[in-house]
PDB file of C-alpha atoms in Angstrom:
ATOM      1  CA  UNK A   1      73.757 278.227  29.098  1.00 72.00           C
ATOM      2  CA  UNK A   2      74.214 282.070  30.315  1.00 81.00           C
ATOM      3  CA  UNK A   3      72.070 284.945  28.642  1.00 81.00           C
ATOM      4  CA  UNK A   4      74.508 286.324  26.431  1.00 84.00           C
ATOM      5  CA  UNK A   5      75.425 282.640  25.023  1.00 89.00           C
ATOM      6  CA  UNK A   6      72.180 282.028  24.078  1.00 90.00           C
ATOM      7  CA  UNK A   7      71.265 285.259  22.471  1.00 90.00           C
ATOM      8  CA  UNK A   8      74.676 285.016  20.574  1.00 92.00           C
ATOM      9  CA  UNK A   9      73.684 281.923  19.085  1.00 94.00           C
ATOM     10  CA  UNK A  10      69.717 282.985  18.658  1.00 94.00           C
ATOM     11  CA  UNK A  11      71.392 285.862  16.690  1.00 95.00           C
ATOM     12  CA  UNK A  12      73.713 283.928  14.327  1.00 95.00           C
ATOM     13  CA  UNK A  13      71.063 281.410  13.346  1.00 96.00           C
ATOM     14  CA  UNK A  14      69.123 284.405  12.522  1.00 97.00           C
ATOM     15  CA  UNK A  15      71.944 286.529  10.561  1.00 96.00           C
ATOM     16  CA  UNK A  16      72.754 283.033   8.286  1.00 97.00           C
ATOM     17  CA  UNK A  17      69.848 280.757   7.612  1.00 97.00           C
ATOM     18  CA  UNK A  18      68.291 283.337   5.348  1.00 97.00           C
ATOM     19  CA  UNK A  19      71.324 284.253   3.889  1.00 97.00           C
ATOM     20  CA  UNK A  20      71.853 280.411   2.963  1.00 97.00           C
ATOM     21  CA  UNK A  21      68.383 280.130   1.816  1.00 97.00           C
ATOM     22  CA  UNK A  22      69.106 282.995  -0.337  1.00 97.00           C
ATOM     23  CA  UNK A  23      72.510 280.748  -1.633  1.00 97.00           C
ATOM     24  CA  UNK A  24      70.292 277.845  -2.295  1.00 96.00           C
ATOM     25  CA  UNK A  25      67.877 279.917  -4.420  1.00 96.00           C
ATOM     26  CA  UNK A  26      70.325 281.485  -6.551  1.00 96.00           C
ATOM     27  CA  UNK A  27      72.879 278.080  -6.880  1.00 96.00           C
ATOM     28  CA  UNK A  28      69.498 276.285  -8.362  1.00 94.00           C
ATOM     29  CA  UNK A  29      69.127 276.170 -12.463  1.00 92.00           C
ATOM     30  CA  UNK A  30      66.104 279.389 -13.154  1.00 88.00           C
ATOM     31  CA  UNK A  31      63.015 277.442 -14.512  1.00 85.00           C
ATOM     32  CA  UNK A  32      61.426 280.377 -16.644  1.00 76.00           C
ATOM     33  CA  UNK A  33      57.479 280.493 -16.357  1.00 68.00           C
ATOM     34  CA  UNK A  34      54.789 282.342 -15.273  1.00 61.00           C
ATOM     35  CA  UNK A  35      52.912 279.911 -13.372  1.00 71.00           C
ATOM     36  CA  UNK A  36      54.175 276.754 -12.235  1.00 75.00           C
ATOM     37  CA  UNK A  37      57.269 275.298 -14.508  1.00 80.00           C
ATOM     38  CA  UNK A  38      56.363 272.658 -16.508  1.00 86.00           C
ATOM     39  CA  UNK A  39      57.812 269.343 -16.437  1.00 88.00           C
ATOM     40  CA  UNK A  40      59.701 269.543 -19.560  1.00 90.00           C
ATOM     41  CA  UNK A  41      61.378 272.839 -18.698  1.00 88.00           C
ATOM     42  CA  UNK A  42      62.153 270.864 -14.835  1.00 90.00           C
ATOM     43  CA  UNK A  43      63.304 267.977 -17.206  1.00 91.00           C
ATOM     44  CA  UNK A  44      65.993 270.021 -19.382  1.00 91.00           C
ATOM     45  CA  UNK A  45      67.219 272.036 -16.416  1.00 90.00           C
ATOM     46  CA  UNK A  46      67.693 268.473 -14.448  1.00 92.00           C
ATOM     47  CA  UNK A  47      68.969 267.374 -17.114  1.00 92.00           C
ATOM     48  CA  UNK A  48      71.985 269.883 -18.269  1.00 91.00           C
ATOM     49  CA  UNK A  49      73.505 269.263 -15.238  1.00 92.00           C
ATOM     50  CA  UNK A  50      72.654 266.555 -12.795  1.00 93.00           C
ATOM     51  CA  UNK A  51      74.776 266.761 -10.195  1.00 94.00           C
ATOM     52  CA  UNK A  52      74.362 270.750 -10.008  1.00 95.00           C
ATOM     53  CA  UNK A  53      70.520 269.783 -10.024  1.00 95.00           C
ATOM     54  CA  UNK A  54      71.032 266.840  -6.903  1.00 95.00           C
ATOM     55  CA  UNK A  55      73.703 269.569  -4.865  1.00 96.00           C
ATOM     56  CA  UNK A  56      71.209 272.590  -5.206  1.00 96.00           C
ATOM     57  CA  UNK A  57      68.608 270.815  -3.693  1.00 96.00           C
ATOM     58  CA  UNK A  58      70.912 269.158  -0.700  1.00 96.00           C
ATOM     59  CA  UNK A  59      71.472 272.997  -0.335  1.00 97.00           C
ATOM     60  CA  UNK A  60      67.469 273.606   0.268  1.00 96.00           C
ATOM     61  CA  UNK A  61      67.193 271.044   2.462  1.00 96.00           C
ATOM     62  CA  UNK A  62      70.060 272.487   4.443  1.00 96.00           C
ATOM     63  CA  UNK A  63      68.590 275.392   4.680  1.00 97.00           C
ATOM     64  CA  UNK A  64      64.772 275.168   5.395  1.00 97.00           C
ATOM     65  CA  UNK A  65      66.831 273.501   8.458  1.00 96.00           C
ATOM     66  CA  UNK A  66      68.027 276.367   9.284  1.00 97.00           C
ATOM     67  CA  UNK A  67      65.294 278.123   8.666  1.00 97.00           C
ATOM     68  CA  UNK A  68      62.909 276.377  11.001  1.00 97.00           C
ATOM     69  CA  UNK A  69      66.391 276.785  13.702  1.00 97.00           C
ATOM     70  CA  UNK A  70      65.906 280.881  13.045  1.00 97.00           C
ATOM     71  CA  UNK A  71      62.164 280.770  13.573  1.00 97.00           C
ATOM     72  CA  UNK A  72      62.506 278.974  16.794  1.00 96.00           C
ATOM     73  CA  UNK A  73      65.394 281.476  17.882  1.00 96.00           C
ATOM     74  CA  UNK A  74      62.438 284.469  17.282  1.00 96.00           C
ATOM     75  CA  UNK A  75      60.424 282.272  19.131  1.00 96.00           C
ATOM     76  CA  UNK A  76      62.692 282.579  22.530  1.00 94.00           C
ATOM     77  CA  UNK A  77      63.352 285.763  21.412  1.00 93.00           C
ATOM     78  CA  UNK A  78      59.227 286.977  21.944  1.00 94.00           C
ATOM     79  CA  UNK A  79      59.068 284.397  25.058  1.00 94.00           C
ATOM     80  CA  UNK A  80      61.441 286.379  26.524  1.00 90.00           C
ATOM     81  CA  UNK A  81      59.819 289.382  25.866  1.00 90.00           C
ATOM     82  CA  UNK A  82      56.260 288.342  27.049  1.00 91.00           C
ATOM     83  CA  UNK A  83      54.675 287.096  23.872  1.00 91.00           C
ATOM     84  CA  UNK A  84      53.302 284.169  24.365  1.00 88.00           C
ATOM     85  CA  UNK A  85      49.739 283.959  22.154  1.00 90.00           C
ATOM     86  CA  UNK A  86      50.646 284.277  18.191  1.00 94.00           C
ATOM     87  CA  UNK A  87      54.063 282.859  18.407  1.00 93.00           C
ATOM     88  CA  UNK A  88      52.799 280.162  20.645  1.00 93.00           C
ATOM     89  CA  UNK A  89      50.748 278.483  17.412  1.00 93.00           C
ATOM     90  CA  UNK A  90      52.941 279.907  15.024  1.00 96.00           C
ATOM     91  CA  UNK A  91      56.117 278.119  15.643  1.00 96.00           C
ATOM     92  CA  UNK A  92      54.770 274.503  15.120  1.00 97.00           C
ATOM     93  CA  UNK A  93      52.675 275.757  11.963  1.00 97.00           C
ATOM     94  CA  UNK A  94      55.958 276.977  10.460  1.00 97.00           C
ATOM     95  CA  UNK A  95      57.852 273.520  11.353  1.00 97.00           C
ATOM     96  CA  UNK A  96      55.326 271.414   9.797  1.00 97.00           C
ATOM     97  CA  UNK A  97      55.485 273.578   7.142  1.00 97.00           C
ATOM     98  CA  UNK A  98      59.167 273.130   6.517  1.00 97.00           C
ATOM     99  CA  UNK A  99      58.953 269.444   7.252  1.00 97.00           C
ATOM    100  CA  UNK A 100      56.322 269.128   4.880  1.00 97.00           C
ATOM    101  CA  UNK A 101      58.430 271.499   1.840  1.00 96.00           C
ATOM    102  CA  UNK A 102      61.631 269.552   2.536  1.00 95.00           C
ATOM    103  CA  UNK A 103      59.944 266.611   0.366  1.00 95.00           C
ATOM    104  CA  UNK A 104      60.238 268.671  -2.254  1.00 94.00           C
ATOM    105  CA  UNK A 105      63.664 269.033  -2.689  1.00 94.00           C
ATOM    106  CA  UNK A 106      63.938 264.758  -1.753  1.00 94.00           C
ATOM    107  CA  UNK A 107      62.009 264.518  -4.897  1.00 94.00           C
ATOM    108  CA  UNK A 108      64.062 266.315  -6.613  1.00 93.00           C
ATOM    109  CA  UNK A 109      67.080 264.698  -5.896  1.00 93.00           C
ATOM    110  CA  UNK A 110      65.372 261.760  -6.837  1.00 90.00           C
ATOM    111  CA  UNK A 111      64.694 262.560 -10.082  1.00 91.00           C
ATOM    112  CA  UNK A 112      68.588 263.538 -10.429  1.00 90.00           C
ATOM    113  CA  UNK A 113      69.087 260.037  -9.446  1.00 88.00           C
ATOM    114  CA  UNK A 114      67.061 258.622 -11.744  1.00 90.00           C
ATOM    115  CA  UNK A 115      67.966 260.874 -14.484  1.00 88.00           C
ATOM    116  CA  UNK A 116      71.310 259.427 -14.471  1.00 82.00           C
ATOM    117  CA  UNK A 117      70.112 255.642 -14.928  1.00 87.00           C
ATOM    118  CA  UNK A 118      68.246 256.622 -18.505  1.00 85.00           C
ATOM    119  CA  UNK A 119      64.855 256.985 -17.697  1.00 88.00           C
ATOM    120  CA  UNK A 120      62.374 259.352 -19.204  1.00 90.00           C
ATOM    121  CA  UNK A 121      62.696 262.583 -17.125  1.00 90.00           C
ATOM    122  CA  UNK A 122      59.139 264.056 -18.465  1.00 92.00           C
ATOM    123  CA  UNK A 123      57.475 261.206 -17.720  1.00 93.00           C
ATOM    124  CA  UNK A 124      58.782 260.618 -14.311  1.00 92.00           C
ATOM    125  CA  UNK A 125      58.220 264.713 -12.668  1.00 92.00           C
ATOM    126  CA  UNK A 126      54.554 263.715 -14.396  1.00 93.00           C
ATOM    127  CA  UNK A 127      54.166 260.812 -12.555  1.00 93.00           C
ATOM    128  CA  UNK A 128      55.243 262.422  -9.493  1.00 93.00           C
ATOM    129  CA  UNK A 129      53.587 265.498 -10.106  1.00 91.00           C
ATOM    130  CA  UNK A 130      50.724 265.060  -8.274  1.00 93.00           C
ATOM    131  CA  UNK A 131      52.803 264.025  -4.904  1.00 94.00           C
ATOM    132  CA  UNK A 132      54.817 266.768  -5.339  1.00 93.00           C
ATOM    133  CA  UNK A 133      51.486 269.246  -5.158  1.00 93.00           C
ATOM    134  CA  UNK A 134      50.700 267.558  -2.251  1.00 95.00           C
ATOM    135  CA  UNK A 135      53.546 268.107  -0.507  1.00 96.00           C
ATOM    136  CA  UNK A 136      53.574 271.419  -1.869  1.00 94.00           C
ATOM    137  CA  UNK A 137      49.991 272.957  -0.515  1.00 94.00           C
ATOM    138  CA  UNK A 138      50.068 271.459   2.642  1.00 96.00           C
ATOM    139  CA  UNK A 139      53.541 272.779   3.110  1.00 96.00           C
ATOM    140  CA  UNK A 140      52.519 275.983   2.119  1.00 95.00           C
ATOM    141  CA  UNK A 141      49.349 276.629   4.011  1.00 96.00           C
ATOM    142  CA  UNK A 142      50.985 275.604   7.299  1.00 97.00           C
ATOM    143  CA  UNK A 143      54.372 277.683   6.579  1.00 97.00           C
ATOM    144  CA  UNK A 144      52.011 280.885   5.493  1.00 96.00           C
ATOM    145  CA  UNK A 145      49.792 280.314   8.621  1.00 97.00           C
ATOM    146  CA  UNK A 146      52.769 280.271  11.091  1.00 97.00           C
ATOM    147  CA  UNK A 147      55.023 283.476   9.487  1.00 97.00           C
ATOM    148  CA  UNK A 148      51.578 285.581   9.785  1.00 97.00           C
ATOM    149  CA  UNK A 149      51.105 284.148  13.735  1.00 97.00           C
ATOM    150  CA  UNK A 150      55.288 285.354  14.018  1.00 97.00           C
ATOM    151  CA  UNK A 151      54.433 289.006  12.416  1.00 96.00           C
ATOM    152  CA  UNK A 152      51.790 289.741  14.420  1.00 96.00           C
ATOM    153  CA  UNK A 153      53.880 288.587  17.105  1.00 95.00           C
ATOM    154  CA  UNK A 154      56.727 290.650  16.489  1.00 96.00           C
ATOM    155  CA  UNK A 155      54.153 293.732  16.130  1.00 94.00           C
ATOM    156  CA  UNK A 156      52.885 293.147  19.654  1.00 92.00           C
ATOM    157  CA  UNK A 157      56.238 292.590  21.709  1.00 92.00           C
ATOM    158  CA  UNK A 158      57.855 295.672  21.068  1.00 85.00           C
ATOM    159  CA  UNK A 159      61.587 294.428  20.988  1.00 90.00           C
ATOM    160  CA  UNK A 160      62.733 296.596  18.544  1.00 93.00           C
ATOM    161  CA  UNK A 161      61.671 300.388  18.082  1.00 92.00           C
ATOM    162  CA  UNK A 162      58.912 301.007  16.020  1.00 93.00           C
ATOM    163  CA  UNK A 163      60.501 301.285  12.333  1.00 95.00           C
ATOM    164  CA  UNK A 164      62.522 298.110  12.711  1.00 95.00           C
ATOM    165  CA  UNK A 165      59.211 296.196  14.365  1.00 95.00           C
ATOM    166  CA  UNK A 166      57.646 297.535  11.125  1.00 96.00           C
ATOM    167  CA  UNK A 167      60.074 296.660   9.149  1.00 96.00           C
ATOM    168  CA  UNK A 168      60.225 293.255  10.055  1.00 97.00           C
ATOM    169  CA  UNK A 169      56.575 292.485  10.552  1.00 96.00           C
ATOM    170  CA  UNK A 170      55.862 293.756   6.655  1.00 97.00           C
ATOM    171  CA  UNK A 171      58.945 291.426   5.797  1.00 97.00           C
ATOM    172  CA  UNK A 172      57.642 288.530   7.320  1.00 97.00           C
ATOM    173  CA  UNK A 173      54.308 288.599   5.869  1.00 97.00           C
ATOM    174  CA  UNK A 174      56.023 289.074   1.822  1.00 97.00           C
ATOM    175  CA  UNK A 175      58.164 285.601   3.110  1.00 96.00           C
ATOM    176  CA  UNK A 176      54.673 284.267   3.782  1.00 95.00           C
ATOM    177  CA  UNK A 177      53.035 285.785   0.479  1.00 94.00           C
ATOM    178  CA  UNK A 178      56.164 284.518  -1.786  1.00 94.00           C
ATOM    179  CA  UNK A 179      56.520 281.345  -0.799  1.00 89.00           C
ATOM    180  CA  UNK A 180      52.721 280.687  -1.724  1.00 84.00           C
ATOM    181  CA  UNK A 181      53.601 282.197  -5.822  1.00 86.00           C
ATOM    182  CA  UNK A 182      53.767 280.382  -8.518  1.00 81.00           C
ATOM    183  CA  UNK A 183      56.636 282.098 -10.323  1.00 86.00           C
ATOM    184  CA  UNK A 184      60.161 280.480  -9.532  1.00 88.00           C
ATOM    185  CA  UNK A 185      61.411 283.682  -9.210  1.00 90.00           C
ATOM    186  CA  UNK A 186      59.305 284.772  -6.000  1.00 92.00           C
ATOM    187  CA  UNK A 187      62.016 282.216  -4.025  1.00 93.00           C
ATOM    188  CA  UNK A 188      64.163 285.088  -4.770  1.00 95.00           C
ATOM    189  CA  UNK A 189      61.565 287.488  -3.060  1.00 96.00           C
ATOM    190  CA  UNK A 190      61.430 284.840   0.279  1.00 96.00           C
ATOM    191  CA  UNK A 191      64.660 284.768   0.735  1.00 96.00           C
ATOM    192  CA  UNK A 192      65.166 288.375   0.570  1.00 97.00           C
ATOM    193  CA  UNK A 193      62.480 288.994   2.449  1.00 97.00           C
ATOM    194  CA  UNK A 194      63.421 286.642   5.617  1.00 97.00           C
ATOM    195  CA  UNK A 195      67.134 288.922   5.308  1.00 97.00           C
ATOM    196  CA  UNK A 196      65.356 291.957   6.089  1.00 97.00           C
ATOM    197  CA  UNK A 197      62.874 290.240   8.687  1.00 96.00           C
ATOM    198  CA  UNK A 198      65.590 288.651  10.961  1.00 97.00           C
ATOM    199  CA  UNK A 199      68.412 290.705  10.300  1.00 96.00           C
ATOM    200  CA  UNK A 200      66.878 293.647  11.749  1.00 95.00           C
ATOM    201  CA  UNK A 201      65.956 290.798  14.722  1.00 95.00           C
ATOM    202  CA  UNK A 202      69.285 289.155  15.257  1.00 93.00           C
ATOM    203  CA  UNK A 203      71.210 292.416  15.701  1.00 92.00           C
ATOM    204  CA  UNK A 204      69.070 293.192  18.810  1.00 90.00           C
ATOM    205  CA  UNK A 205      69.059 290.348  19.925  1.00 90.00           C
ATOM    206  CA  UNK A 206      73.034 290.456  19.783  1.00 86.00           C
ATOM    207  CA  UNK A 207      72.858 293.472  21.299  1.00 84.00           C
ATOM    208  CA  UNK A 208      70.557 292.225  23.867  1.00 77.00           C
ATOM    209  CA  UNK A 209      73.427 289.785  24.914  1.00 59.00           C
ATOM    210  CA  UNK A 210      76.044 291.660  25.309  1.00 56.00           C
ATOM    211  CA  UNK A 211      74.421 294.353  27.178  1.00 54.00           C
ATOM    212  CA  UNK A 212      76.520 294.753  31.388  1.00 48.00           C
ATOM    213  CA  UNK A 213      73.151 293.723  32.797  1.00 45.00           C
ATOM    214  CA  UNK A 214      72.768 290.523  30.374  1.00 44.00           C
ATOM    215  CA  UNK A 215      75.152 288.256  32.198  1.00 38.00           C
ATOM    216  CA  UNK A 216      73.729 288.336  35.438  1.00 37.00           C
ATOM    217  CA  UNK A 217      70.052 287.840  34.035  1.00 39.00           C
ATOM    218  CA  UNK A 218      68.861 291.432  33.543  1.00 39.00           C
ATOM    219  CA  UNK A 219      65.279 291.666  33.611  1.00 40.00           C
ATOM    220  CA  UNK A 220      65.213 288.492  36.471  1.00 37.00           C
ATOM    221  CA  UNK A 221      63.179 290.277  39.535  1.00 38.00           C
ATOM    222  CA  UNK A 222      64.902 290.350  42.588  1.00 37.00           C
ATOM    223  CA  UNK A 223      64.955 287.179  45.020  1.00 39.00           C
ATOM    224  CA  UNK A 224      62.420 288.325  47.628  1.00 42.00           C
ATOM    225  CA  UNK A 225      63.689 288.561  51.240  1.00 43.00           C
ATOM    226  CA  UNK A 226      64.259 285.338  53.506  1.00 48.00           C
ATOM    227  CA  UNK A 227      62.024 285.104  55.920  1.00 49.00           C
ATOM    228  CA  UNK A 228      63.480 284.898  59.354  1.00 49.00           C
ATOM    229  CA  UNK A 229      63.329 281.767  61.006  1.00 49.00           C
ATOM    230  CA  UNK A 230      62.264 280.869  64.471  1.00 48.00           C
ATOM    231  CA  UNK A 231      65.765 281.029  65.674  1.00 46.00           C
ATOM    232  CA  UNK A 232      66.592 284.242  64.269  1.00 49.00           C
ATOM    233  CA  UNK A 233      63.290 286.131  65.520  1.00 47.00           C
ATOM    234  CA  UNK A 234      64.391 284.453  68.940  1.00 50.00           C
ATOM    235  CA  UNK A 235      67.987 286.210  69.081  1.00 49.00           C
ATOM    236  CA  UNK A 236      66.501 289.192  68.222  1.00 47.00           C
ATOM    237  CA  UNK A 237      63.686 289.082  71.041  1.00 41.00           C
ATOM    238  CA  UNK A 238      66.672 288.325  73.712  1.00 48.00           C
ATOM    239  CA  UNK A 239      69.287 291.159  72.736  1.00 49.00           C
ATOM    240  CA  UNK A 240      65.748 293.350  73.071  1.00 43.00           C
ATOM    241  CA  UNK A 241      65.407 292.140  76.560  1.00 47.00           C
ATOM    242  CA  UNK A 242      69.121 292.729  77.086  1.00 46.00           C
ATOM    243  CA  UNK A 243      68.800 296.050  76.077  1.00 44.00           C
ATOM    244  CA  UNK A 244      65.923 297.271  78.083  1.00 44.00           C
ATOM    245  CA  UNK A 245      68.009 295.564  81.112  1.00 43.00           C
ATOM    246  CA  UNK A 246      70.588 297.608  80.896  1.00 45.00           C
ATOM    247  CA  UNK A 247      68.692 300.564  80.223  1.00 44.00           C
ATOM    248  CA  UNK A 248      66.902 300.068  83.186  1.00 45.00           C
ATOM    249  CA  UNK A 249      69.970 300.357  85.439  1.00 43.00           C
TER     250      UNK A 249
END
């Protein structure tokens, strides 16, 4: 795949996964709450509309995909540039992370499932309550671990000027910080968030690709010099000696 191909794609993961998390977010039923919701106010949200409840959370799942796709894209992206210590560690951090939150949504769907057969909803987010936490902390450490590695990663490429690099450093770490609140609202704040950190990243990178210089590997040092092989030295050596012959005369 050419330069410009790949940074064209790199860039349009970037532009939409956090625009479809964002979708996802905003297509789920609000749970109201402070902290954590509780499981009657999951319950009568699951239950007013089931199949709204199931589809919203096929959306998540679609995109924390895309999601872990993006961060992978900024991952080439600092390669390319020469980063290779924080975004070395962070990238696998941030995909168990999102392998880890994507039971969350299963679960979910689940309990859709199950609503419709009759069963007590309260009783069954109680019971898996505790799995769900699980799921939930681990995810969460990891995924918080590996967008801090990617901002300080971003702050010491330099592939962006210095207002955009700021920009989406600070960005990154509120993704991090919003993911880990309790509030059901601070998915709002992620989503957001991961627009203004890869946005700011894709469009370089798009520009990056389409640059004259991109196409033919710009940046690739220049093959060094063949060396000349015995047959070639020994041409050169005899049109010398036919030179100072004829000189001579």
């Amino acid at each position: 795949m050419s330069t410009p191909t790949r940074n064209r794609f790199r860039a349009a993961v970037m532009i939409i996964a956090p625009v479809v998390l964002l979708a996802a977010f905003l297509y789920h039923p609000f749970t109201a709450g402070a902290a954590a919701p509780a499981p009657e106010a999951v319950a009568e949200a699951a239950e007013a509309d089931t199949t709204r409840w199931a589809a919203a959370h096929l959306l998540t799942l679609g995109a924390f995909a895309l999601a872990a796709l993006a961060f992978q894209a900024l991952r080439g992206r600092l390669r390319e540039a020469g980063e290779q210590r924080w975004s070395s560690w962070g990238l696998p951090l941030v995909i168990v992370g999102f392998v880890l939150l994507a039971g969350l949504p299963a679960i979910e769907m689940t309990i859709a499932g199950a609503i419709d057969t009759g069963v007590d909803s309260v009783a069954l987010i109680e019971a898996v309550g505790p799995w769900f936490m699980t799921l939930f902390i681990g995810g969460s450490v990891a995924f918080v671990l590996g967008t801090l590695a990617f901002a300080m990663g971003v702050a010491r490429a330099g592939i962006m000027g210095p207002g955009p690099t700021a920009l989406t450093s600070i960005a990154l770490v509120v993704t991090a910080l919003a993911l880990a609140a309790p509030p059901f609202w601070a998915f709002y704040v992620m989503a957001v968030a991961a627009i203004v950190a890869f946005w700011p990243v894709g469009w370089s990178t798009l520009r990056a690709g389409t640059r004259p210089g991109a196409a033919t590997g710009e940046g690739v040092r220049a093959s060094a010099p063949r060396p000349r092989s015995a047959e070639d030295q020994g041409g050169r050596l005899r049109g010398f000696g036919r030179r100072r012959s004829h000189t001579s005369h």
